[in-house]
XYZ file of N, CA and C in Angstrom:
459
model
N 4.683 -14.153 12.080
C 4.199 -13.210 11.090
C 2.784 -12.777 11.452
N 2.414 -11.433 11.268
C 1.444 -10.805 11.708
C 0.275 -11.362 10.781
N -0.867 -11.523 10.874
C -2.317 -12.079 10.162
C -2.645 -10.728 9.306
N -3.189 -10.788 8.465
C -3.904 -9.697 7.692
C -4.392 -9.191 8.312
N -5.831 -9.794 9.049
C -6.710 -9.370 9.878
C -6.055 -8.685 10.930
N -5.330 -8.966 11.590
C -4.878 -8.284 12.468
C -4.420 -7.009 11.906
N -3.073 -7.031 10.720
C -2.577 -5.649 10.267
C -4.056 -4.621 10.161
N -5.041 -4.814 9.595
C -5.977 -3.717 9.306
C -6.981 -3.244 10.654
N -6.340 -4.117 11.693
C -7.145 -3.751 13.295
C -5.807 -2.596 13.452
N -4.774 -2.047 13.187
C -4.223 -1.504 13.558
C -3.732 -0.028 12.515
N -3.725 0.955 12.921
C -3.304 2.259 11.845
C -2.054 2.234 11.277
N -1.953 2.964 10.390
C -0.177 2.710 10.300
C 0.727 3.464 11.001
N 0.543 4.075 11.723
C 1.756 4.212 12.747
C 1.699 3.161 13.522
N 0.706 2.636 13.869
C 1.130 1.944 14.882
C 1.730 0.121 14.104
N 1.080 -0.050 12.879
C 1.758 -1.170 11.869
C 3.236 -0.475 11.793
N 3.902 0.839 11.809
C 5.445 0.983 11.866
C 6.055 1.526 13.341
N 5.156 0.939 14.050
C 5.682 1.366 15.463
C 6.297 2.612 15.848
N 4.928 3.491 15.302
C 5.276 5.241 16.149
C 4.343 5.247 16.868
N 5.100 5.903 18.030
C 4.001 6.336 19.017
C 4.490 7.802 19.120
N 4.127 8.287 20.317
C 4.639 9.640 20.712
C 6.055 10.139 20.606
N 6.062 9.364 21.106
C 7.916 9.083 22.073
C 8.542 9.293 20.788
N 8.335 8.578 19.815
C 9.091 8.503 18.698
C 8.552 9.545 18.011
N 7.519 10.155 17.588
C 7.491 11.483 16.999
C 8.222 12.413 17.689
N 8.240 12.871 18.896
C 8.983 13.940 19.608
C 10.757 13.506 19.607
N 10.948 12.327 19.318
C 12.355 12.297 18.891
C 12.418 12.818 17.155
N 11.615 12.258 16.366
C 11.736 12.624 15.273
C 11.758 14.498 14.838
N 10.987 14.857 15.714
C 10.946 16.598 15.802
C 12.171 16.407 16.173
N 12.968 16.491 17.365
C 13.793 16.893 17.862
C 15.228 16.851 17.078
N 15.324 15.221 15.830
C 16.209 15.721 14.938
C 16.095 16.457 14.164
N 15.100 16.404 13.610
C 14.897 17.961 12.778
C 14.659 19.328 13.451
N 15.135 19.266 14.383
C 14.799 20.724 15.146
C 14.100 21.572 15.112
N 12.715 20.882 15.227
C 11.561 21.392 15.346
C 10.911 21.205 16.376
N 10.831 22.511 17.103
C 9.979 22.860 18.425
C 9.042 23.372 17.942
N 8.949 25.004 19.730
C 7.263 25.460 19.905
C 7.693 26.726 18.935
N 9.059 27.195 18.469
C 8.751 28.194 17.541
C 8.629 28.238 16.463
N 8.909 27.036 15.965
C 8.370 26.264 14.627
C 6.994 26.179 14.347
N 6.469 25.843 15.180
C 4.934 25.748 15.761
C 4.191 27.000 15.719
N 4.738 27.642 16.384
C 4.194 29.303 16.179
C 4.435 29.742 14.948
N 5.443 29.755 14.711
C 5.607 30.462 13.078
C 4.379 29.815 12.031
N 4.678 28.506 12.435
C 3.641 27.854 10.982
C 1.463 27.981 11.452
N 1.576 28.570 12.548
C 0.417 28.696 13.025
C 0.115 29.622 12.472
N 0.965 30.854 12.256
C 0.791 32.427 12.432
C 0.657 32.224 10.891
N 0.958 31.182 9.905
C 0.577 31.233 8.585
C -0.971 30.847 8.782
N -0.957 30.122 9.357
C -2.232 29.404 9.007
C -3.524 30.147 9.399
N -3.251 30.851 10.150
C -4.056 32.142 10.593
C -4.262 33.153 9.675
N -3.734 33.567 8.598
C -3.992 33.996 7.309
C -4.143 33.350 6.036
N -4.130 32.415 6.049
C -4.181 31.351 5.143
C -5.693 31.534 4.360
N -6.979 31.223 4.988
C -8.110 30.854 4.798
C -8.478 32.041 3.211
N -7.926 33.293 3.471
C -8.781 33.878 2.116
C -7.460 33.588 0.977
N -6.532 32.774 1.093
C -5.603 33.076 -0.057
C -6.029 31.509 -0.084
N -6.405 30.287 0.250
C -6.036 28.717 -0.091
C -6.633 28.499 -1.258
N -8.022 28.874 -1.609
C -8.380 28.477 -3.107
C -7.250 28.895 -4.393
N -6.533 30.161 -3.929
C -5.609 30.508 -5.110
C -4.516 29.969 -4.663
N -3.744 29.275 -3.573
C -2.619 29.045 -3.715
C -2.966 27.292 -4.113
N -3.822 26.435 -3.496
C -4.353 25.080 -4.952
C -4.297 25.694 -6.049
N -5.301 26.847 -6.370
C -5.297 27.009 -8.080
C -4.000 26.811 -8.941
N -2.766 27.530 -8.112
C -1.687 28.089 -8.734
C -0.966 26.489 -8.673
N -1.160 25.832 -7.559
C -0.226 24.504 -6.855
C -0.762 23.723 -8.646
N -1.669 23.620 -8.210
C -2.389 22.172 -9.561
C -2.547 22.893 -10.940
N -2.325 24.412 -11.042
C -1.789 24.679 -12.391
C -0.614 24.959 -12.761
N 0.292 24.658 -11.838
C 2.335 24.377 -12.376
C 1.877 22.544 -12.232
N 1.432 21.931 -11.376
C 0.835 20.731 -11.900
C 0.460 20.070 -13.502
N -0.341 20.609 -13.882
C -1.048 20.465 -14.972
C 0.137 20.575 -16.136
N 0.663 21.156 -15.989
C 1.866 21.520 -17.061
C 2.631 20.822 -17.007
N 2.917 19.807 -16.278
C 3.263 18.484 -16.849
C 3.124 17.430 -17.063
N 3.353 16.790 -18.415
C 2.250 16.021 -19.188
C 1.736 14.674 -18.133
N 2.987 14.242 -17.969
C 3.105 12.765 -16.818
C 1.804 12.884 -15.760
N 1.982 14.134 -15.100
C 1.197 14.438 -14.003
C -0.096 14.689 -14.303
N -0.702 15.148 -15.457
C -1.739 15.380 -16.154
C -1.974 14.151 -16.321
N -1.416 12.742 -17.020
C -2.085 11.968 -17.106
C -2.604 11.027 -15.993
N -1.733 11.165 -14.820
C -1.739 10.760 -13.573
C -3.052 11.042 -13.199
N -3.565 12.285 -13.225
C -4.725 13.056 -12.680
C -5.547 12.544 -13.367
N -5.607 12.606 -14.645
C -6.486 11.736 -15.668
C -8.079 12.388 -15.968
N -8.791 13.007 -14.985
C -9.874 13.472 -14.987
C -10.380 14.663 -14.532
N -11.621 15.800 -15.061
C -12.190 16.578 -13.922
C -12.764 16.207 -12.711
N -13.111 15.243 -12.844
C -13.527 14.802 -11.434
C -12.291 14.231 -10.028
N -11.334 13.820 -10.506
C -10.464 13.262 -9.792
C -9.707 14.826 -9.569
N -9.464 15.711 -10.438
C -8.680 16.668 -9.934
C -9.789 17.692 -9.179
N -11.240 17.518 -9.518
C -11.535 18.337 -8.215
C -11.480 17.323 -6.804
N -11.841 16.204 -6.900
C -11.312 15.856 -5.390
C -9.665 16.476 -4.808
N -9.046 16.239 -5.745
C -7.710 16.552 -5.111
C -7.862 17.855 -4.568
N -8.477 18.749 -5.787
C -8.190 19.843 -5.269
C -8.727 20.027 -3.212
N -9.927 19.415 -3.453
C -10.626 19.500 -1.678
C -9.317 19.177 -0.895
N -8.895 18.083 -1.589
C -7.989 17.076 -0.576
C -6.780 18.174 0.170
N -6.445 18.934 -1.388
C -5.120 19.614 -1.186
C -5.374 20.575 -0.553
N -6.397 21.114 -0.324
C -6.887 22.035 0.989
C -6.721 21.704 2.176
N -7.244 20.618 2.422
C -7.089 20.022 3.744
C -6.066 19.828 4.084
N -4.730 19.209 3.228
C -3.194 18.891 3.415
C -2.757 20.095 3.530
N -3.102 21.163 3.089
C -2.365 22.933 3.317
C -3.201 23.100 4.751
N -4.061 22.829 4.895
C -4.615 24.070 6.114
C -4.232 22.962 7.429
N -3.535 21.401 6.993
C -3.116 20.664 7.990
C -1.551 20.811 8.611
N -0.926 21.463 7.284
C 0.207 22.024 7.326
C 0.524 23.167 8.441
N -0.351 24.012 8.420
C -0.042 25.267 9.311
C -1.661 25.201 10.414
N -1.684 23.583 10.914
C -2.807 23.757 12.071
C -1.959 24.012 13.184
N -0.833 23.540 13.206
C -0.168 23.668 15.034
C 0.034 22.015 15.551
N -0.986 21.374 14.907
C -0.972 20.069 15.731
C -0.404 18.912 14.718
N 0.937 18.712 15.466
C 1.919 17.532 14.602
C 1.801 16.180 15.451
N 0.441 15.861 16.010
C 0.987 14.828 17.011
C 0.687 13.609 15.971
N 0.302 12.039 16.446
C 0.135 11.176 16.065
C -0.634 11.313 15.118
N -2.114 11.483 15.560
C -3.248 11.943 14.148
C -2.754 12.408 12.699
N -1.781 13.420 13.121
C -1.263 14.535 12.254
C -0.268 12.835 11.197
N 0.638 12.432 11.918
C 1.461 11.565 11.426
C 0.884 10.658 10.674
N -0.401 9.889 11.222
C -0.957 8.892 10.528
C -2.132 9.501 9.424
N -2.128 10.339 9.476
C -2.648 11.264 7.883
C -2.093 11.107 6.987
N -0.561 11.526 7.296
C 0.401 11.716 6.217
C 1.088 10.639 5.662
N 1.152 9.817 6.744
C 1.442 8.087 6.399
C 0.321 7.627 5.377
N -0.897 7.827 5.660
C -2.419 8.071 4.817
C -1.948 8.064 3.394
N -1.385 9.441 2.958
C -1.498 10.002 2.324
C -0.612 9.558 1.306
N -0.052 9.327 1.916
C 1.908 8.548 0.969
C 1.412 7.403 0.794
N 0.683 6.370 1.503
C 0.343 5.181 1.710
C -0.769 5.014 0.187
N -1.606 6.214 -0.202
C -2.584 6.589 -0.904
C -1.869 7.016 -2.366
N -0.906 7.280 -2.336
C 0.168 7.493 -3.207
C 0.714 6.358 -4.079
N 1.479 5.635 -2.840
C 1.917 4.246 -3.601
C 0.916 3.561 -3.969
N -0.216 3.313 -3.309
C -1.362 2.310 -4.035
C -1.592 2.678 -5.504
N -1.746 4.108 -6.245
C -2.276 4.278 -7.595
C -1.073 4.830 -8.037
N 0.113 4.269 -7.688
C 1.283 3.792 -8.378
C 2.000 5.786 -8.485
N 1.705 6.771 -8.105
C 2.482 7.548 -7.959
C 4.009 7.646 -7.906
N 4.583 7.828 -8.586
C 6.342 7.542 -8.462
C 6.623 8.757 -7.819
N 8.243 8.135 -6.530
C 8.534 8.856 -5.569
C 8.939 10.527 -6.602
N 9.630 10.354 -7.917
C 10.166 11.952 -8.247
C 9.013 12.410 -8.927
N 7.474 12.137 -8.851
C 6.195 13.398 -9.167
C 5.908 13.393 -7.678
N 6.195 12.585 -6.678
C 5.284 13.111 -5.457
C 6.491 14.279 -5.010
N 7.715 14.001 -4.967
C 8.701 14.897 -4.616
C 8.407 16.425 -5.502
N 8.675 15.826 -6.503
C 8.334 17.302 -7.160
C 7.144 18.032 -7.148
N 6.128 17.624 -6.735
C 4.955 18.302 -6.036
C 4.577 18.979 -4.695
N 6.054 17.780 -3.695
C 6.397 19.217 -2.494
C 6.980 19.903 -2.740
N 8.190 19.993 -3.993
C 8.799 21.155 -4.109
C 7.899 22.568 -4.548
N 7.093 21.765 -5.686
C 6.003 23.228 -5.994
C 4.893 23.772 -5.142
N 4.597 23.014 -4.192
C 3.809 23.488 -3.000
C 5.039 24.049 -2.348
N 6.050 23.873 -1.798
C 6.849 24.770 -1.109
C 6.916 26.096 -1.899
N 7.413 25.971 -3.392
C 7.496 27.508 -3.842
C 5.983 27.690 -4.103
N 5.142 27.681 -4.068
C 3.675 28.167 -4.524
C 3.741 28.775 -2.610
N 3.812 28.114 -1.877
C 3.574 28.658 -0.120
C 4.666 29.847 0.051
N 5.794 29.590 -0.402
C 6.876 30.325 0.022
C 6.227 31.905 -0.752
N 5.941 31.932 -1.991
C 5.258 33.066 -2.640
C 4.463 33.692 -1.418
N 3.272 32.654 -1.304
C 2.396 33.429 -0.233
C 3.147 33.708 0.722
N 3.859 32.933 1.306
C 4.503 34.365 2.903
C 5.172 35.155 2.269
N 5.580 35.041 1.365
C 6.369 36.718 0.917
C 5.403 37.812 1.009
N 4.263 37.541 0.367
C 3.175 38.458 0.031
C 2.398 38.822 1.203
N 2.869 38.002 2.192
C 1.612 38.401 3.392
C 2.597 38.696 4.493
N 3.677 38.130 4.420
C 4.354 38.662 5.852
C 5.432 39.746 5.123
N 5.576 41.172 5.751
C 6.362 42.187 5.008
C 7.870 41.954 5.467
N 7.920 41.256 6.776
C 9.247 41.718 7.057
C 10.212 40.222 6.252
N 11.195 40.503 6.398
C 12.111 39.618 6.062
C 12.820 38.595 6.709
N 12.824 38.886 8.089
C 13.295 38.187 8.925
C 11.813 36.910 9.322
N 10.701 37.396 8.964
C 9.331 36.640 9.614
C 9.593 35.581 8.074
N 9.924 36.226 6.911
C 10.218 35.088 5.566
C 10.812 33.875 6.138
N 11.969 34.542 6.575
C 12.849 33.102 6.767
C 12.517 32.166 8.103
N 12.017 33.022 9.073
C 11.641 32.021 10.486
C 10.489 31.087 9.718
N 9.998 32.032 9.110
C 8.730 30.961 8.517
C 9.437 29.680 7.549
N 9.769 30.072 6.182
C 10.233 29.507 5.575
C 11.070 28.383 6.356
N 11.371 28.493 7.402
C 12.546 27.288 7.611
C 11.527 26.495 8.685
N 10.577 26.846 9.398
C 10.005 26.042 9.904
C 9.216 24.840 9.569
């Protein structure tokens, strides 16, 4: 059995044994390549003057429900989030999914379960960041066919 000390000398990918190898298999079942990559870049490249309103809109379908409101509990805790949730959107459409990228998000979930977050408000909070994002590429990309390459990437 591994020592404490030891677990916290190590990140958590590497405490669940990901390395590369295993992220680029993990893309590869989800069939996500370099045009996945491009598509979600080409958001993120317009992103910067719409992100304060697409948080605003994310953490006010948030707010409207009571559970999650009490979760948040404070102005001060929901403006950190709000910073936070900037950074998790503009990490979304950087281009770079490698390890770093992984052990963020492990971070982040990991940051989740500690202040007791239950899995159906964190779920239902990617669903409303997906439709709060999906809005914005409607509004910024005209064609229809760029909706869905995006959207599915």
């Amino acid at each position: 059995m591994e020592s404490m000390s030891h677990r916290v000398d190590m990140s958590l990918s590497e405490q669940m044994h990901l390395h590369e190898l295993e992220i680029s298999n993990r893309k590869a079942l989800l069939e996500f390549g370099s045009d996945d990559i491009r598509n979600l870049k080409r958001v993120g490249v317009r992103l910067e003057d719409y992100l304060d309103g697409i948080v605003d809109k994310f953490y006010g379908k948030q707010l409207e429900v009571e559970e999650i409101a009490l979760i948040i509990g404070d102005s001060d805790t929901l403006f950190r989030l709000r910073a936070a949730q900037r950074c998790y959107v503009v990490d979304l459409f950087s281009g770079n999914y490698d390890l770093d990228y992984v052990n963020n998000r492990l971070r982040i979930g990991q940051v989740h379960k500690r202040i007791g977050v239950e899995p159906k408000h964190y779920l239902s909070a990617i669903a409303v960041l997906k439709g709060v994002l999906s809005e914005h590429i409607r509004n910024v990309f005209s064609s229809p066919e760029d909706h869905t390459a995006i959207e599915h990437s």
